[in-house]
PDB file of C-alpha atoms in Angstrom:
ATOM      1  CA  MET Q1039     125.697 -94.847 -67.291  1.00 93.00           C
ATOM      2  CA  ARG Q1040     122.231 -93.993 -66.068  1.00 96.00           C
ATOM      3  CA  VAL Q1041     122.437 -93.891 -62.278  1.00 98.00           C
ATOM      4  CA  VAL Q1042     125.225 -93.143 -59.802  1.00 97.00           C
ATOM      5  CA  ILE Q1043     124.846 -94.387 -56.230  1.00 97.00           C
ATOM      6  CA  LEU Q1044     127.452 -92.593 -54.155  1.00 94.00           C
ATOM      7  CA  GLY Q1045     128.498 -93.939 -50.769  1.00 87.00           C
ATOM      8  CA  GLN Q1046     131.187 -93.070 -48.254  1.00 81.00           C
ATOM      9  CA  ASP Q1047     133.838 -95.804 -48.142  1.00 70.00           C
ATOM     10  CA  PRO Q1048     134.080 -99.588 -48.545  1.00 66.00           C
ATOM     11  CA  TYR Q1049     132.808-101.965 -45.901  1.00 64.00           C
ATOM     12  CA  HIS Q1050     135.632-102.535 -43.446  1.00 66.00           C
ATOM     13  CA  GLY Q1051     134.977-106.140 -42.434  1.00 67.00           C
ATOM     14  CA  GLU Q1052     137.058-109.016 -43.743  1.00 78.00           C
ATOM     15  CA  ARG Q1053     136.027-110.118 -47.281  1.00 74.00           C
ATOM     16  CA  GLN Q1054     133.171-107.571 -47.470  1.00 79.00           C
ATOM     17  CA  ALA Q1055     134.457-104.984 -49.950  1.00 75.00           C
ATOM     18  CA  MET Q1056     134.219-105.877 -53.626  1.00 84.00           C
ATOM     19  CA  GLY Q1057     134.752-102.598 -55.464  1.00 82.00           C
ATOM     20  CA  LEU Q1058     131.078-101.607 -55.708  1.00 92.00           C
ATOM     21  CA  SER Q1059     129.628 -99.328 -53.053  1.00 92.00           C
ATOM     22  CA  PHE Q1060     127.179-101.062 -50.710  1.00 93.00           C
ATOM     23  CA  SER Q1061     127.764-104.454 -52.414  1.00 94.00           C
ATOM     24  CA  VAL Q1062     129.210-107.569 -50.767  1.00 95.00           C
ATOM     25  CA  PRO Q1063     130.242-110.832 -52.435  1.00 94.00           C
ATOM     26  CA  ARG Q1064     127.794-113.709 -52.467  1.00 96.00           C
ATOM     27  CA  GLY Q1065     128.162-115.754 -49.333  1.00 94.00           C
ATOM     28  CA  GLU Q1066     129.012-112.754 -47.141  1.00 94.00           C
ATOM     29  CA  GLN Q1067     126.561-111.523 -44.519  1.00 93.00           C
ATOM     30  CA  VAL Q1068     124.545-108.499 -45.655  1.00 95.00           C
ATOM     31  CA  PRO Q1069     125.658-105.395 -43.658  1.00 93.00           C
ATOM     32  CA  SER Q1070     122.982-103.262 -41.982  1.00 94.00           C
ATOM     33  CA  SER Q1071     123.241-100.452 -44.555  1.00 95.00           C
ATOM     34  CA  LEU Q1072     122.628-102.867 -47.421  1.00 96.00           C
ATOM     35  CA  GLY Q1073     119.835-104.474 -45.425  1.00 97.00           C
ATOM     36  CA  ASN Q1074     118.238-101.029 -45.159  1.00 97.00           C
ATOM     37  CA  ILE Q1075     118.651-100.525 -48.911  1.00 98.00           C
ATOM     38  CA  PHE Q1076     116.753-103.790 -49.373  1.00 98.00           C
ATOM     39  CA  LYS Q1077     114.070-102.585 -46.915  1.00 97.00           C
ATOM     40  CA  GLU Q1078     113.658 -99.418 -48.980  1.00 98.00           C
ATOM     41  CA  LEU Q1079     113.445-101.438 -52.200  1.00 97.00           C
ATOM     42  CA  ASN Q1080     110.674-103.465 -50.588  1.00 97.00           C
ATOM     43  CA  THR Q1081     108.883-100.325 -49.358  1.00 96.00           C
ATOM     44  CA  ASP Q1082     109.267 -98.587 -52.723  1.00 97.00           C
ATOM     45  CA  PHE Q1083     108.687-101.453 -55.174  1.00 96.00           C
ATOM     46  CA  GLY Q1084     107.631-104.468 -53.120  1.00 96.00           C
ATOM     47  CA  ILE Q1085     110.846-106.236 -54.115  1.00 96.00           C
ATOM     48  CA  PRO Q1086     111.580-109.006 -51.604  1.00 96.00           C
ATOM     49  CA  ARG Q1087     114.962-109.108 -49.891  1.00 96.00           C
ATOM     50  CA  PRO Q1088     117.390-111.181 -51.988  1.00 97.00           C
ATOM     51  CA  GLY Q1089     119.397-114.016 -50.495  1.00 95.00           C
ATOM     52  CA  HIS Q1090     122.702-112.213 -51.157  1.00 97.00           C
ATOM     53  CA  GLY Q1091     124.219-108.725 -51.206  1.00 96.00           C
ATOM     54  CA  ASP Q1092     125.902-108.756 -54.625  1.00 97.00           C
ATOM     55  CA  LEU Q1093     124.831-105.662 -56.614  1.00 98.00           C
ATOM     56  CA  GLU Q1094     126.705-106.520 -59.833  1.00 97.00           C
ATOM     57  CA  ARG Q1095     123.372-106.879 -61.656  1.00 98.00           C
ATOM     58  CA  TRP Q1096     122.723-103.182 -61.068  1.00 98.00           C
ATOM     59  CA  ALA Q1097     126.196-102.268 -62.362  1.00 98.00           C
ATOM     60  CA  ALA Q1098     125.554-104.289 -65.524  1.00 98.00           C
ATOM     61  CA  GLN Q1099     122.515-102.075 -66.190  1.00 98.00           C
ATOM     62  CA  GLY Q1100     124.428 -98.794 -65.994  1.00 97.00           C
ATOM     63  CA  VAL Q1101     124.435 -98.110 -62.246  1.00 98.00           C
ATOM     64  CA  LEU Q1102     127.814 -96.802 -61.054  1.00 97.00           C
ATOM     65  CA  LEU Q1103     128.255 -97.903 -57.436  1.00 97.00           C
ATOM     66  CA  LEU Q1104     130.964 -95.500 -56.269  1.00 95.00           C
ATOM     67  CA  ASN Q1105     132.344 -94.538 -52.870  1.00 90.00           C
ATOM     68  CA  THR Q1106     133.948 -91.161 -52.167  1.00 86.00           C
ATOM     69  CA  VAL Q1107     136.941 -93.072 -50.711  1.00 72.00           C
ATOM     70  CA  LEU Q1108     138.038 -96.356 -52.295  1.00 68.00           C
ATOM     71  CA  THR Q1109     140.024 -98.069 -49.528  1.00 60.00           C
ATOM     72  CA  VAL Q1110     139.726 -98.514 -45.786  1.00 71.00           C
ATOM     73  CA  ARG Q1111     141.761-100.054 -42.964  1.00 64.00           C
ATOM     74  CA  ALA Q1112     140.212-103.275 -41.676  1.00 70.00           C
ATOM     75  CA  HIS Q1113     137.613-102.633 -38.966  1.00 69.00           C
ATOM     76  CA  ALA Q1114     138.090 -98.842 -39.121  1.00 57.00           C
ATOM     77  CA  ALA Q1115     135.316 -97.039 -41.002  1.00 66.00           C
ATOM     78  CA  ASN Q1116     136.372 -93.930 -42.927  1.00 68.00           C
ATOM     79  CA  SER Q1117     140.021 -94.529 -41.936  1.00 56.00           C
ATOM     80  CA  HIS Q1118     141.363 -93.535 -45.373  1.00 53.00           C
ATOM     81  CA  ALA Q1119     139.317 -90.345 -45.737  1.00 63.00           C
ATOM     82  CA  LYS Q1120     141.256 -87.230 -46.711  1.00 73.00           C
ATOM     83  CA  ARG Q1121     144.231 -89.254 -47.962  1.00 75.00           C
ATOM     84  CA  GLY Q1122     143.855 -88.492 -51.659  1.00 68.00           C
ATOM     85  CA  TRP Q1123     141.027 -90.717 -52.886  1.00 71.00           C
ATOM     86  CA  GLU Q1124     138.640 -87.788 -52.977  1.00 79.00           C
ATOM     87  CA  ALA Q1125     140.621 -86.104 -55.784  1.00 83.00           C
ATOM     88  CA  PHE Q1126     140.178 -89.218 -57.914  1.00 85.00           C
ATOM     89  CA  THR Q1127     136.509 -89.826 -57.120  1.00 88.00           C
ATOM     90  CA  ASP Q1128     135.721 -86.119 -57.554  1.00 89.00           C
ATOM     91  CA  ALA Q1129     137.229 -86.349 -61.051  1.00 91.00           C
ATOM     92  CA  VAL Q1130     135.064 -89.398 -61.811  1.00 92.00           C
ATOM     93  CA  ILE Q1131     131.951 -87.508 -60.688  1.00 93.00           C
ATOM     94  CA  ARG Q1132     132.891 -84.521 -62.868  1.00 92.00           C
ATOM     95  CA  VAL Q1133     133.384 -86.744 -65.924  1.00 91.00           C
ATOM     96  CA  VAL Q1134     130.017 -88.418 -65.386  1.00 93.00           C
ATOM     97  CA  ALA Q1135     128.362 -85.030 -64.871  1.00 91.00           C
ATOM     98  CA  ARG Q1136     129.715 -83.853 -68.252  1.00 89.00           C
ATOM     99  CA  GLN Q1137     127.831 -86.667 -69.948  1.00 86.00           C
ATOM    100  CA  SER Q1138     125.193 -85.298 -72.300  1.00 86.00           C
ATOM    101  CA  THR Q1139     122.714 -88.049 -71.445  1.00 91.00           C
ATOM    102  CA  PRO Q1140     120.829 -87.411 -68.178  1.00 93.00           C
ATOM    103  CA  VAL Q1141     122.117 -89.269 -65.126  1.00 96.00           C
ATOM    104  CA  VAL Q1142     120.369 -89.753 -61.796  1.00 97.00           C
ATOM    105  CA  PHE Q1143     122.690 -89.232 -58.818  1.00 97.00           C
ATOM    106  CA  LEU Q1144     121.650 -90.872 -55.533  1.00 97.00           C
ATOM    107  CA  LEU Q1145     123.680 -89.173 -52.807  1.00 96.00           C
ATOM    108  CA  TRP Q1146     123.287 -91.038 -49.528  1.00 94.00           C
ATOM    109  CA  GLY Q1147     124.879 -89.530 -46.428  1.00 91.00           C
ATOM    110  CA  LYS Q1148     126.843 -86.349 -45.842  1.00 90.00           C
ATOM    111  CA  SER Q1149     130.039 -87.483 -47.603  1.00 87.00           C
ATOM    112  CA  ALA Q1150     128.032 -88.175 -50.747  1.00 91.00           C
ATOM    113  CA  GLN Q1151     125.825 -85.091 -50.471  1.00 94.00           C
ATOM    114  CA  ASP Q1152     128.913 -82.888 -50.275  1.00 92.00           C
ATOM    115  CA  LYS Q1153     129.577 -83.925 -53.910  1.00 92.00           C
ATOM    116  CA  ALA Q1154     126.343 -82.422 -55.310  1.00 93.00           C
ATOM    117  CA  GLN Q1155     128.199 -79.258 -56.318  1.00 89.00           C
ATOM    118  CA  LEU Q1156     130.533 -81.332 -58.509  1.00 90.00           C
ATOM    119  CA  VAL Q1157     127.530 -82.626 -60.428  1.00 90.00           C
ATOM    120  CA  LEU Q1158     126.223 -79.104 -60.921  1.00 84.00           C
ATOM    121  CA  GLN Q1159     129.652 -77.795 -61.987  1.00 77.00           C
ATOM    122  CA  GLY Q1160     130.101 -80.692 -64.407  1.00 59.00           C
ATOM    123  CA  ASN Q1161     126.910 -79.864 -66.291  1.00 51.00           C
ATOM    124  CA  PRO Q1162     127.778 -77.972 -69.476  1.00 49.00           C
ATOM    125  CA  PHE Q1163     125.509 -74.977 -68.820  1.00 45.00           C
ATOM    126  CA  GLY Q1164     125.754 -72.186 -71.310  1.00 39.00           C
ATOM    127  CA  GLY Q1165     126.874 -72.276 -74.925  1.00 35.00           C
ATOM    128  CA  ALA Q1166     124.780 -73.487 -77.831  1.00 33.00           C
ATOM    129  CA  LYS Q1167     124.095 -76.999 -76.490  1.00 41.00           C
ATOM    130  CA  PRO Q1168     121.440 -77.428 -73.825  1.00 40.00           C
ATOM    131  CA  ALA Q1169     122.676 -78.985 -70.599  1.00 48.00           C
ATOM    132  CA  ALA Q1170     121.806 -82.531 -69.620  1.00 60.00           C
ATOM    133  CA  LYS Q1171     119.076 -82.609 -67.046  1.00 81.00           C
ATOM    134  CA  HIS Q1172     120.828 -84.560 -64.333  1.00 92.00           C
ATOM    135  CA  VAL Q1173     118.732 -85.426 -61.312  1.00 95.00           C
ATOM    136  CA  ILE Q1174     120.212 -85.293 -57.807  1.00 95.00           C
ATOM    137  CA  LEU Q1175     118.391 -87.141 -55.023  1.00 97.00           C
ATOM    138  CA  THR Q1176     119.699 -86.931 -51.461  1.00 96.00           C
ATOM    139  CA  ALA Q1177     118.892 -88.917 -48.343  1.00 96.00           C
ATOM    140  CA  PRO Q1178     120.524 -89.839 -45.062  1.00 95.00           C
ATOM    141  CA  HIS Q1179     122.999 -92.712 -45.210  1.00 93.00           C
ATOM    142  CA  PRO Q1180     121.281 -96.121 -45.116  1.00 96.00           C
ATOM    143  CA  SER Q1181     123.346 -97.216 -42.096  1.00 92.00           C
ATOM    144  CA  GLY Q1182     121.589 -98.580 -39.049  1.00 88.00           C
ATOM    145  CA  LEU Q1183     122.424 -95.326 -37.265  1.00 88.00           C
ATOM    146  CA  SER Q1184     120.688 -92.971 -39.686  1.00 89.00           C
ATOM    147  CA  ALA Q1185     118.366 -94.854 -42.051  1.00 93.00           C
ATOM    148  CA  HIS Q1186     115.378 -94.056 -39.831  1.00 92.00           C
ATOM    149  CA  ARG Q1187     116.040 -90.315 -40.338  1.00 94.00           C
ATOM    150  CA  GLY Q1188     114.708 -90.372 -43.878  1.00 95.00           C
ATOM    151  CA  PHE Q1189     116.425 -93.026 -45.937  1.00 96.00           C
ATOM    152  CA  ILE Q1190     113.612 -95.501 -45.347  1.00 97.00           C
ATOM    153  CA  GLY Q1191     110.689 -94.028 -47.250  1.00 97.00           C
ATOM    154  CA  CYS Q1192     112.780 -91.798 -49.572  1.00 97.00           C
ATOM    155  CA  LYS Q1193     111.559 -93.718 -52.659  1.00 98.00           C
ATOM    156  CA  HIS Q1194     114.786 -93.028 -54.531  1.00 98.00           C
ATOM    157  CA  PHE Q1195     114.500 -96.183 -56.621  1.00 98.00           C
ATOM    158  CA  SER Q1196     111.105 -95.291 -58.085  1.00 98.00           C
ATOM    159  CA  GLN Q1197     112.119 -91.625 -58.436  1.00 98.00           C
ATOM    160  CA  ALA Q1198     115.260 -92.646 -60.325  1.00 98.00           C
ATOM    161  CA  ASN Q1199     113.224 -94.800 -62.690  1.00 98.00           C
ATOM    162  CA  ALA Q1200     110.664 -92.024 -63.189  1.00 97.00           C
ATOM    163  CA  ALA Q1201     113.459 -89.588 -64.099  1.00 96.00           C
ATOM    164  CA  LEU Q1202     115.016 -92.089 -66.508  1.00 97.00           C
ATOM    165  CA  THR Q1203     111.664 -92.785 -68.162  1.00 97.00           C
ATOM    166  CA  ALA Q1204     110.930 -89.046 -68.439  1.00 95.00           C
ATOM    167  CA  ALA Q1205     114.268 -88.655 -70.248  1.00 94.00           C
ATOM    168  CA  GLY Q1206     113.362 -91.437 -72.680  1.00 95.00           C
ATOM    169  CA  LEU Q1207     115.757 -93.923 -71.076  1.00 96.00           C
ATOM    170  CA  GLU Q1208     115.138 -97.470 -69.893  1.00 97.00           C
ATOM    171  CA  PRO Q1209     114.440 -97.750 -66.162  1.00 98.00           C
ATOM    172  CA  ILE Q1210     116.619 -99.917 -63.924  1.00 98.00           C
ATOM    173  CA  ASP Q1211     115.352-103.357 -62.937  1.00 98.00           C
ATOM    174  CA  TRP Q1212     116.229-103.214 -59.243  1.00 98.00           C
ATOM    175  CA  ASN Q1213     115.524-106.926 -58.689  1.00 97.00           C
ATOM    176  CA  LEU Q1214     118.616-108.926 -57.826  1.00 95.00           C
TER     177      LEU Q1214
END
């Protein structure tokens, strides 16, 4: 695992959620937040918008696409928040943060940014072994409501690759 992209909860439209944050199955319309992610990829790397919203190619390269909540009631965003999923996803974040290899965490939106402390607590500071140098990048959520407040132009994709390269790791090919 090289990068964690942390979102809020699954898309709540019919047939949109597929178990990877921000991703939708091929053939489904690209939601506005994913469209804004594609805009940022174009701004950052010049990558043209793909004809689909399936992010499995990123996952295959070591990008964990995780939401803080893993289920949602149809057509009701954040409807399953504070119902227990956070204990599970917090544990996942802690396990990843204990990894000795550096990981870049992209925390988009308040729900994700609230998890930064888990990353810092999960780092094995102290003792004889040096801690992994995890990188935490934060930005507003890429939704249509907040992307203009700093998500567009954040350059998280190039910053993530720069951090990976600096750690001697392969960068992510963000093309889909």
